[in-house]
Amino acid sequence: MKIREYKDEDKEKVKKLVKEVLMEIFNSASNLKDLNNIKEEYEKFFVAEENGEIIGTLGIKNEGDARISRMYVKKEKRGKGIGKKLMEKAIRYCKKKFKRIFLTTYIQMNSKDFYEKIGFKEYKRDERIWMELIL
């Protein structure tokens, strides 16, 4: 398994993984427009790849602070450190440019504990859980 930067030829594999995970968690996979132009929508986008298959994704948007978005790992690959490796790569990148990273997650994603282990803290809650990491 390797973590690398997104390439244009990854687009369909990325979309497939994101749809798969959203269907699993929310039974819906709408509003994927940002995945049509990943290089324009994201400052940086990483993929976890294993044997030619995209098994994880993570995007970084520049919204003054860094915003982590589209952080997903294929269901059968979770719990193997892939998400942690994606986040470590993102944090290393963000430390060079930003003072803060934030993200949103949802209760049904069961990811709050994962982000807290990395050092993120909840700072707001509405229909989402808003979390931040001060760099």
mmCIF file of N, CA, C and O in Angstrom, residues 7 18 24-25 43 46 48 52 57 64 70 74 78 87 89 93 102 111 135:
data_model
loop_
_atom_site.group_PDB
_atom_site.id
_atom_site.type_symbol
_atom_site.label_atom_id
_atom_site.label_comp_id
_atom_site.label_asym_id
_atom_site.label_seq_id
_atom_site.Cartn_x
_atom_site.Cartn_y
_atom_site.Cartn_z
ATOM 1 N N LYS A 7 -3.725 11.572 -9.462
ATOM 2 C CA LYS A 7 -3.457 11.811 -10.882
ATOM 3 C C LYS A 7 -4.793 11.793 -11.620
ATOM 4 O O LYS A 7 -5.726 11.109 -11.193
ATOM 5 N N VAL A 18 -15.622 6.716 -3.342
ATOM 6 C CA VAL A 18 -16.421 7.676 -2.578
ATOM 7 C C VAL A 18 -17.894 7.274 -2.608
ATOM 8 O O VAL A 18 -18.564 7.256 -1.565
ATOM 9 N N GLU A 24 -22.727 3.049 1.684
ATOM 10 C CA GLU A 24 -22.635 2.202 2.879
ATOM 11 C C GLU A 24 -23.111 2.951 4.119
ATOM 12 O O GLU A 24 -23.853 2.413 4.936
ATOM 13 N N ILE A 25 -22.714 4.209 4.261
ATOM 14 C CA ILE A 25 -22.993 4.964 5.491
ATOM 15 C C ILE A 25 -24.340 5.679 5.451
ATOM 16 O O ILE A 25 -25.082 5.670 6.424
ATOM 17 N N GLU A 43 -6.690 21.823 -3.117
ATOM 18 C CA GLU A 43 -5.287 22.243 -3.150
ATOM 19 C C GLU A 43 -4.392 21.023 -3.309
ATOM 20 O O GLU A 43 -3.390 21.052 -4.030
ATOM 21 N N PHE A 46 -4.854 13.251 -1.949
ATOM 22 C CA PHE A 46 -4.040 12.040 -1.821
ATOM 23 C C PHE A 46 -4.911 10.807 -1.983
ATOM 24 O O PHE A 46 -6.091 10.814 -1.640
ATOM 25 N N ALA A 48 -4.737 6.421 -1.343
ATOM 26 C CA ALA A 48 -4.043 5.222 -0.869
ATOM 27 C C ALA A 48 -4.311 4.177 -1.941
ATOM 28 O O ALA A 48 -5.456 3.942 -2.316
ATOM 29 N N GLY A 52 -2.988 -1.415 -7.584
ATOM 30 C CA GLY A 52 -3.709 -0.682 -8.617
ATOM 31 C C GLY A 52 -5.104 -0.228 -8.231
ATOM 32 O O GLY A 52 -5.782 0.430 -9.012
ATOM 33 N N THR A 57 -8.955 7.842 0.247
ATOM 34 C CA THR A 57 -8.845 9.182 -0.340
ATOM 35 C C THR A 57 -8.801 10.229 0.757
ATOM 36 O O THR A 57 -9.320 10.014 1.853
ATOM 37 N N GLY A 64 -8.659 29.463 3.699
ATOM 38 C CA GLY A 64 -7.960 30.293 4.676
ATOM 39 C C GLY A 64 -7.188 29.388 5.607
ATOM 40 O O GLY A 64 -5.981 29.486 5.747
ATOM 41 N N ARG A 70 -13.393 14.593 1.979
ATOM 42 C CA ARG A 70 -13.359 13.339 1.218
ATOM 43 C C ARG A 70 -12.352 12.338 1.780
ATOM 44 O O ARG A 70 -11.658 11.646 1.043
ATOM 45 N N LYS A 74 -11.864 2.316 2.104
ATOM 46 C CA LYS A 74 -12.707 1.177 1.711
ATOM 47 C C LYS A 74 -13.029 0.335 2.949
ATOM 48 O O LYS A 74 -12.167 0.089 3.785
ATOM 49 N N ARG A 78 -10.453 -0.841 6.486
ATOM 50 C CA ARG A 78 -10.412 -0.007 7.696
ATOM 51 C C ARG A 78 -9.765 -0.757 8.848
ATOM 52 O O ARG A 78 -9.805 -1.978 8.907
ATOM 53 N N MET A 87 -3.863 10.800 6.913
ATOM 54 C CA MET A 87 -3.891 12.001 7.749
ATOM 55 C C MET A 87 -2.487 12.504 8.068
ATOM 56 O O MET A 87 -2.245 13.712 8.068
ATOM 57 N N LYS A 89 0.162 12.238 6.217
ATOM 58 C CA LYS A 89 0.666 12.893 4.999
ATOM 59 C C LYS A 89 0.027 14.279 4.849
ATOM 60 O O LYS A 89 0.701 15.262 4.535
ATOM 61 N N TYR A 93 1.893 18.044 5.051
ATOM 62 C CA TYR A 93 1.718 19.033 3.986
ATOM 63 C C TYR A 93 1.179 20.345 4.575
ATOM 64 O O TYR A 93 1.695 21.421 4.277
ATOM 65 N N PHE A 102 -9.179 22.041 9.738
ATOM 66 C CA PHE A 102 -10.486 21.683 10.266
ATOM 67 C C PHE A 102 -11.167 20.694 9.339
ATOM 68 O O PHE A 102 -10.763 20.495 8.192
ATOM 69 N N SER A 111 -16.311 8.296 13.222
ATOM 70 C CA SER A 111 -14.908 8.660 13.001
ATOM 71 C C SER A 111 -14.361 9.661 14.016
ATOM 72 O O SER A 111 -13.177 9.965 14.003
ATOM 73 N N LEU A 135 -2.021 23.814 14.343
ATOM 74 C CA LEU A 135 -0.667 23.374 13.968
ATOM 75 C C LEU A 135 0.403 24.219 14.628
ATOM 76 O O LEU A 135 0.201 25.321 15.021
#
